[in-house]
Amino acid sequence: MSELPAVTDRATWQAELDALLVREKSHTRAGDAIAAARRRLPMVEVDAGLSLTGPDGPVPLAEVFEGRSQLIAYFQMWHDDTPAAGQCVGCTFFNGQVRELSYLHACDVTYATFCHGPYAESVRYRDFMGWDVPWYSVRDAAGALHAGRWEVLMVCYLRVGDRVFETYRTGGRGIEVMAPTLALLDMTALGRQETWQDSPSGRPQRWDASTGEQLRVGGRPTAQWPRVAAGYRDDLVVTPM
């Protein structure tokens, strides 16, 4: 690196940090205001009987809530007849960081993955990755669930009795909330080291984020390597009975 942060005494450093804290608090309050506006959005009804495929076969959307009033669904992209190394690097990064669900459950919220792939094949990917989130195939219901917006990756639903409503949806950088890794990197002096970020001249900017290369090592999603090292099978082939 040709440029490191300036070295100074602690009092000067603290003064600079305190000035930044004012901006950070303003950012937090702006986020609170946006969340308040999000809670005031109207909602649109979704067919509660849409059929998804789970571990026990077809299941209506309303049952995916597992008796809770709210549902957060992440839509996992899928490449048919493709081994684990070729599956979506972005979905693997984001979906793999949602692990401890008990806090959501305590707030009456269910989290589930809605995968575009067939259930038997795609759930093998979940198991290969060591995830234990509820997993459903939405291959036959995806058109109705996306309602023409295929770039959507996360959707929030509300169940009122037997009826289901969509309350929020987002994609792109809107799903960064799922990845604390990114927020942690943003706290560091070097940041994410991605080419789009505003960093001082000379700081490393190693990755073009549009290609997903920052999420991949050795030709496969980074998080897969511990599973490979443990000997887990990653061809995802389903053997006919």
mmCIF file of C-alpha atoms in Angstrom:
data_model
loop_
_atom_site.group_PDB
_atom_site.id
_atom_site.type_symbol
_atom_site.label_atom_id
_atom_site.label_comp_id
_atom_site.label_asym_id
_atom_site.label_seq_id
_atom_site.Cartn_x
_atom_site.Cartn_y
_atom_site.Cartn_z
ATOM 1 C CA MET A 1 0.000 0.000 0.000
ATOM 2 C CA SER A 2 1.326 3.414 -0.944
ATOM 3 C CA GLU A 3 -0.990 5.251 1.442
ATOM 4 C CA LEU A 4 -1.759 4.252 5.020
ATOM 5 C CA PRO A 5 -3.912 6.213 7.472
ATOM 6 C CA ALA A 6 -2.042 9.130 9.024
ATOM 7 C CA VAL A 7 -0.419 8.405 12.381
ATOM 8 C CA THR A 8 -1.324 10.910 15.088
ATOM 9 C CA ASP A 9 -1.616 11.246 18.858
ATOM 10 C CA ARG A 10 -4.634 9.771 20.630
ATOM 11 C CA ALA A 11 -6.269 13.115 21.453
ATOM 12 C CA THR A 12 -6.265 14.158 17.795
ATOM 13 C CA TRP A 13 -7.482 10.719 16.740
ATOM 14 C CA GLN A 14 -10.306 10.875 19.315
ATOM 15 C CA ALA A 15 -11.388 14.299 18.072
ATOM 16 C CA GLU A 16 -11.618 12.962 14.507
ATOM 17 C CA LEU A 17 -13.529 9.899 15.712
ATOM 18 C CA ASP A 18 -15.960 12.076 17.691
ATOM 19 C CA ALA A 19 -16.638 14.169 14.594
ATOM 20 C CA LEU A 20 -17.357 11.022 12.599
ATOM 21 C CA LEU A 21 -19.649 9.778 15.369
ATOM 22 C CA VAL A 22 -21.933 12.766 14.798
ATOM 23 C CA ARG A 23 -22.358 11.652 11.197
ATOM 24 C CA GLU A 24 -22.826 8.022 12.236
ATOM 25 C CA LYS A 25 -25.609 8.943 14.656
ATOM 26 C CA SER A 26 -27.295 10.997 11.934
ATOM 27 C CA HIS A 27 -27.075 7.995 9.626
ATOM 28 C CA THR A 28 -28.636 5.778 12.310
ATOM 29 C CA ARG A 29 -31.510 8.210 12.840
ATOM 30 C CA ALA A 30 -32.095 8.396 9.076
ATOM 31 C CA GLY A 31 -32.249 4.601 8.999
ATOM 32 C CA ASP A 32 -34.767 4.648 11.851
ATOM 33 C CA ALA A 33 -36.925 7.101 9.893
ATOM 34 C CA ILE A 34 -36.793 4.913 6.785
ATOM 35 C CA ALA A 35 -37.760 1.852 8.852
ATOM 36 C CA ALA A 36 -40.685 3.826 10.291
ATOM 37 C CA ALA A 37 -41.820 4.675 6.758
ATOM 38 C CA ARG A 38 -41.432 1.030 5.768
ATOM 39 C CA ARG A 39 -43.789 0.042 8.591
ATOM 40 C CA ARG A 40 -46.364 2.448 7.134
ATOM 41 C CA LEU A 41 -46.320 0.993 3.631
ATOM 42 C CA PRO A 42 -49.578 -0.475 2.353
ATOM 43 C CA MET A 43 -49.628 -4.167 1.514
ATOM 44 C CA VAL A 44 -50.844 -6.346 -1.324
ATOM 45 C CA GLU A 45 -52.591 -9.695 -1.000
ATOM 46 C CA VAL A 46 -50.890 -12.847 -2.224
ATOM 47 C CA ASP A 47 -52.610 -16.162 -2.885
ATOM 48 C CA ALA A 48 -52.214 -17.988 0.430
ATOM 49 C CA GLY A 49 -52.783 -21.282 -1.356
ATOM 50 C CA LEU A 50 -49.827 -21.014 -3.728
ATOM 51 C CA SER A 51 -48.138 -24.401 -3.717
ATOM 52 C CA LEU A 52 -44.498 -24.701 -2.688
ATOM 53 C CA THR A 53 -42.549 -27.913 -2.251
ATOM 54 C CA GLY A 54 -41.015 -28.718 1.126
ATOM 55 C CA PRO A 55 -39.602 -31.795 2.845
ATOM 56 C CA ASP A 56 -43.022 -33.429 3.003
ATOM 57 C CA GLY A 57 -44.129 -32.499 -0.509
ATOM 58 C CA PRO A 58 -46.490 -29.724 -1.639
ATOM 59 C CA VAL A 59 -47.389 -27.139 0.987
ATOM 60 C CA PRO A 60 -49.476 -23.948 0.699
ATOM 61 C CA LEU A 61 -47.748 -20.629 1.259
ATOM 62 C CA ALA A 62 -49.769 -19.970 4.416
ATOM 63 C CA GLU A 63 -48.260 -23.029 6.118
ATOM 64 C CA VAL A 64 -44.695 -21.850 5.503
ATOM 65 C CA PHE A 65 -45.268 -19.312 8.296
ATOM 66 C CA GLU A 66 -45.125 -22.248 10.740
ATOM 67 C CA GLY A 67 -47.949 -20.675 12.746
ATOM 68 C CA ARG A 68 -46.229 -17.283 13.063
ATOM 69 C CA SER A 69 -47.648 -14.017 11.792
ATOM 70 C CA GLN A 70 -44.696 -12.871 9.692
ATOM 71 C CA LEU A 71 -42.371 -14.462 7.149
ATOM 72 C CA ILE A 72 -39.095 -13.307 5.618
ATOM 73 C CA ALA A 73 -38.293 -15.240 2.445
ATOM 74 C CA TYR A 74 -34.987 -15.206 0.606
ATOM 75 C CA PHE A 75 -35.221 -16.254 -3.040
ATOM 76 C CA GLN A 76 -32.243 -18.464 -3.844
ATOM 77 C CA MET A 77 -31.238 -18.494 -7.507
ATOM 78 C CA TRP A 78 -30.585 -21.874 -9.055
ATOM 79 C CA HIS A 79 -28.689 -23.424 -11.961
ATOM 80 C CA ASP A 80 -30.123 -26.779 -13.013
ATOM 81 C CA ASP A 81 -27.870 -29.825 -13.240
ATOM 82 C CA THR A 82 -24.926 -27.839 -11.892
ATOM 83 C CA PRO A 83 -22.621 -28.945 -9.059
ATOM 84 C CA ALA A 84 -22.183 -26.854 -5.948
ATOM 85 C CA ALA A 85 -19.191 -24.947 -7.311
ATOM 86 C CA GLY A 86 -21.375 -23.465 -10.059
ATOM 87 C CA GLN A 87 -24.296 -22.350 -7.899
ATOM 88 C CA CYS A 88 -25.001 -18.659 -7.246
ATOM 89 C CA VAL A 89 -22.057 -17.092 -5.443
ATOM 90 C CA GLY A 90 -24.111 -14.101 -4.230
ATOM 91 C CA CYS A 91 -26.968 -16.192 -2.851
ATOM 92 C CA THR A 92 -24.464 -18.443 -1.118
ATOM 93 C CA PHE A 93 -22.851 -15.405 0.495
ATOM 94 C CA PHE A 94 -26.045 -13.735 1.693
ATOM 95 C CA ASN A 95 -28.240 -16.710 2.575
ATOM 96 C CA GLY A 96 -25.404 -18.460 4.375
ATOM 97 C CA GLN A 97 -25.075 -15.668 6.927
ATOM 98 C CA VAL A 98 -28.603 -16.017 8.306
ATOM 99 C CA ARG A 99 -28.075 -18.793 10.832
ATOM 100 C CA GLU A 100 -29.518 -18.142 14.320
ATOM 101 C CA LEU A 101 -33.278 -17.994 13.841
ATOM 102 C CA SER A 102 -34.431 -18.110 17.462
ATOM 103 C CA TYR A 103 -34.450 -14.319 17.825
ATOM 104 C CA LEU A 104 -36.671 -13.960 14.783
ATOM 105 C CA HIS A 105 -38.945 -16.705 16.091
ATOM 106 C CA ALA A 106 -39.220 -14.889 19.425
ATOM 107 C CA CYS A 107 -40.534 -11.891 17.486
ATOM 108 C CA ASP A 108 -43.136 -14.060 15.718
ATOM 109 C CA VAL A 109 -41.148 -14.109 12.451
ATOM 110 C CA THR A 110 -40.264 -17.156 10.347
ATOM 111 C CA TYR A 111 -37.304 -17.129 7.975
ATOM 112 C CA ALA A 112 -37.219 -19.459 4.977
ATOM 113 C CA THR A 113 -35.400 -19.952 1.697
ATOM 114 C CA PHE A 114 -37.526 -20.008 -1.441
ATOM 115 C CA CYS A 115 -35.332 -21.734 -4.011
ATOM 116 C CA HIS A 116 -35.956 -21.582 -7.755
ATOM 117 C CA GLY A 117 -34.578 -25.085 -8.163
ATOM 118 C CA PRO A 118 -36.357 -28.431 -7.749
ATOM 119 C CA TYR A 119 -36.608 -29.421 -4.107
ATOM 120 C CA ALA A 120 -34.761 -32.748 -4.067
ATOM 121 C CA GLU A 121 -31.740 -31.351 -5.891
ATOM 122 C CA SER A 122 -31.585 -27.924 -4.292
ATOM 123 C CA VAL A 123 -32.013 -29.083 -0.698
ATOM 124 C CA ARG A 124 -28.858 -31.113 -1.205
ATOM 125 C CA TYR A 125 -27.095 -27.796 -1.699
ATOM 126 C CA ARG A 126 -28.472 -26.535 1.615
ATOM 127 C CA ASP A 127 -27.238 -29.683 3.310
ATOM 128 C CA PHE A 128 -23.852 -29.515 1.567
ATOM 129 C CA MET A 129 -23.421 -25.964 2.852
ATOM 130 C CA GLY A 130 -24.358 -27.014 6.384
ATOM 131 C CA TRP A 131 -27.340 -24.692 6.576
ATOM 132 C CA ASP A 132 -30.432 -25.607 8.564
ATOM 133 C CA VAL A 133 -32.906 -22.921 7.470
ATOM 134 C CA PRO A 134 -36.345 -24.053 6.259
ATOM 135 C CA TRP A 135 -36.049 -24.728 2.520
ATOM 136 C CA TYR A 136 -38.746 -24.762 -0.156
ATOM 137 C CA SER A 137 -38.833 -25.032 -3.908
ATOM 138 C CA VAL A 138 -40.909 -22.274 -5.525
ATOM 139 C CA ARG A 139 -40.277 -23.400 -9.087
ATOM 140 C CA ASP A 140 -43.989 -23.618 -9.911
ATOM 141 C CA ALA A 141 -45.040 -20.574 -7.867
ATOM 142 C CA ALA A 142 -42.190 -18.182 -8.683
ATOM 143 C CA GLY A 143 -44.077 -16.273 -11.364
ATOM 144 C CA ALA A 144 -46.930 -15.415 -9.016
ATOM 145 C CA LEU A 145 -44.622 -14.637 -6.095
ATOM 146 C CA HIS A 146 -42.345 -12.337 -8.085
ATOM 147 C CA ALA A 147 -45.248 -10.589 -9.822
ATOM 148 C CA GLY A 148 -43.068 -9.607 -12.767
ATOM 149 C CA ARG A 149 -40.055 -8.400 -10.751
ATOM 150 C CA TRP A 150 -37.478 -11.170 -11.028
ATOM 151 C CA GLU A 151 -34.637 -9.140 -9.533
ATOM 152 C CA VAL A 152 -36.296 -9.327 -6.111
ATOM 153 C CA LEU A 153 -34.333 -11.436 -3.630
ATOM 154 C CA MET A 154 -35.982 -10.819 -0.250
ATOM 155 C CA VAL A 155 -39.683 -10.468 0.523
ATOM 156 C CA CYS A 156 -41.550 -9.865 3.780
ATOM 157 C CA TYR A 157 -45.028 -11.293 4.266
ATOM 158 C CA LEU A 158 -47.740 -10.867 6.891
ATOM 159 C CA ARG A 159 -50.356 -13.507 7.681
ATOM 160 C CA VAL A 160 -53.745 -12.383 8.916
ATOM 161 C CA GLY A 161 -55.870 -15.407 9.653
ATOM 162 C CA ASP A 162 -55.983 -17.430 6.437
ATOM 163 C CA ARG A 163 -54.869 -14.518 4.258
ATOM 164 C CA VAL A 164 -51.296 -13.624 3.246
ATOM 165 C CA PHE A 165 -50.026 -10.182 2.311
ATOM 166 C CA GLU A 166 -46.767 -8.950 0.872
ATOM 167 C CA THR A 167 -45.498 -5.957 2.856
ATOM 168 C CA TYR A 168 -41.983 -5.320 1.519
ATOM 169 C CA ARG A 169 -39.537 -6.528 -1.113
ATOM 170 C CA THR A 170 -36.001 -5.616 -2.055
ATOM 171 C CA GLY A 171 -33.010 -6.724 -4.103
ATOM 172 C CA GLY A 172 -29.576 -5.458 -5.086
ATOM 173 C CA ARG A 173 -27.844 -3.697 -2.220
ATOM 174 C CA GLY A 174 -31.092 -3.802 -0.266
ATOM 175 C CA ILE A 175 -30.186 -7.301 0.894
ATOM 176 C CA GLU A 176 -26.879 -6.218 2.438
ATOM 177 C CA VAL A 177 -28.691 -6.259 5.776
ATOM 178 C CA MET A 178 -28.423 -10.059 5.565
ATOM 179 C CA ALA A 179 -24.622 -9.972 5.486
ATOM 180 C CA PRO A 180 -22.961 -8.613 8.644
ATOM 181 C CA THR A 181 -19.640 -9.386 6.946
ATOM 182 C CA LEU A 182 -20.096 -6.310 4.764
ATOM 183 C CA ALA A 183 -20.915 -4.013 7.684
ATOM 184 C CA LEU A 184 -17.873 -5.290 9.553
ATOM 185 C CA LEU A 185 -15.614 -4.699 6.550
ATOM 186 C CA ASP A 186 -16.980 -1.158 6.271
ATOM 187 C CA MET A 187 -15.676 -0.514 9.789
ATOM 188 C CA THR A 188 -12.091 -1.276 8.795
ATOM 189 C CA ALA A 189 -9.427 1.037 7.388
ATOM 190 C CA LEU A 190 -9.305 -0.822 4.081
ATOM 191 C CA GLY A 191 -13.066 -1.359 3.703
ATOM 192 C CA ARG A 192 -14.374 -3.955 1.270
ATOM 193 C CA GLN A 193 -11.486 -3.377 -1.144
ATOM 194 C CA GLU A 194 -13.939 -3.196 -4.038
ATOM 195 C CA THR A 195 -13.291 -0.943 -7.028
ATOM 196 C CA TRP A 196 -16.499 1.074 -6.690
ATOM 197 C CA GLN A 197 -15.745 2.295 -3.165
ATOM 198 C CA ASP A 198 -14.367 5.754 -2.418
ATOM 199 C CA SER A 199 -11.009 4.952 -0.813
ATOM 200 C CA PRO A 200 -7.863 7.074 -0.491
ATOM 201 C CA SER A 201 -5.418 6.745 -3.361
ATOM 202 C CA GLY A 202 -3.064 3.831 -2.856
ATOM 203 C CA ARG A 203 -5.423 1.713 -0.757
ATOM 204 C CA PRO A 204 -6.067 -1.766 -2.181
ATOM 205 C CA GLN A 205 -9.156 -2.117 -4.358
ATOM 206 C CA ARG A 206 -8.802 -5.714 -5.365
ATOM 207 C CA TRP A 207 -12.217 -6.724 -6.637
ATOM 208 C CA ASP A 208 -14.820 -5.795 -9.208
ATOM 209 C CA ALA A 209 -17.975 -6.386 -7.205
ATOM 210 C CA SER A 210 -20.099 -6.763 -10.344
ATOM 211 C CA THR A 211 -18.416 -10.100 -11.093
ATOM 212 C CA GLY A 212 -18.762 -11.567 -7.611
ATOM 213 C CA GLU A 213 -15.036 -12.283 -7.518
ATOM 214 C CA GLN A 214 -14.799 -10.971 -3.950
ATOM 215 C CA LEU A 215 -17.062 -13.845 -2.865
ATOM 216 C CA ARG A 216 -15.176 -16.608 -4.664
ATOM 217 C CA VAL A 217 -11.909 -18.445 -4.035
ATOM 218 C CA GLY A 218 -10.421 -21.075 -6.324
ATOM 219 C CA GLY A 219 -13.376 -21.108 -8.702
ATOM 220 C CA ARG A 220 -16.143 -21.693 -6.159
ATOM 221 C CA PRO A 221 -18.019 -19.715 -3.472
ATOM 222 C CA THR A 222 -15.600 -19.129 -0.596
ATOM 223 C CA ALA A 223 -17.817 -20.702 2.070
ATOM 224 C CA GLN A 224 -17.811 -24.036 0.249
ATOM 225 C CA TRP A 225 -14.182 -24.856 0.930
ATOM 226 C CA PRO A 226 -14.639 -26.052 4.541
ATOM 227 C CA ARG A 227 -17.349 -28.424 3.289
ATOM 228 C CA VAL A 228 -15.091 -29.743 0.536
ATOM 229 C CA ALA A 229 -12.262 -30.199 3.042
ATOM 230 C CA ALA A 230 -14.632 -32.168 5.280
ATOM 231 C CA GLY A 231 -15.352 -34.554 2.413
ATOM 232 C CA TYR A 232 -18.926 -33.536 1.680
ATOM 233 C CA ARG A 233 -20.250 -34.524 -1.734
ATOM 234 C CA ASP A 234 -20.951 -31.506 -3.911
ATOM 235 C CA ASP A 235 -22.313 -32.932 -7.189
ATOM 236 C CA LEU A 236 -25.926 -32.564 -5.920
ATOM 237 C CA VAL A 237 -27.017 -35.543 -8.002
ATOM 238 C CA VAL A 238 -30.274 -37.122 -6.885
ATOM 239 C CA THR A 239 -30.168 -40.881 -7.376
ATOM 240 C CA PRO A 240 -33.527 -42.276 -8.612
ATOM 241 C CA MET A 241 -35.233 -44.705 -6.253
#
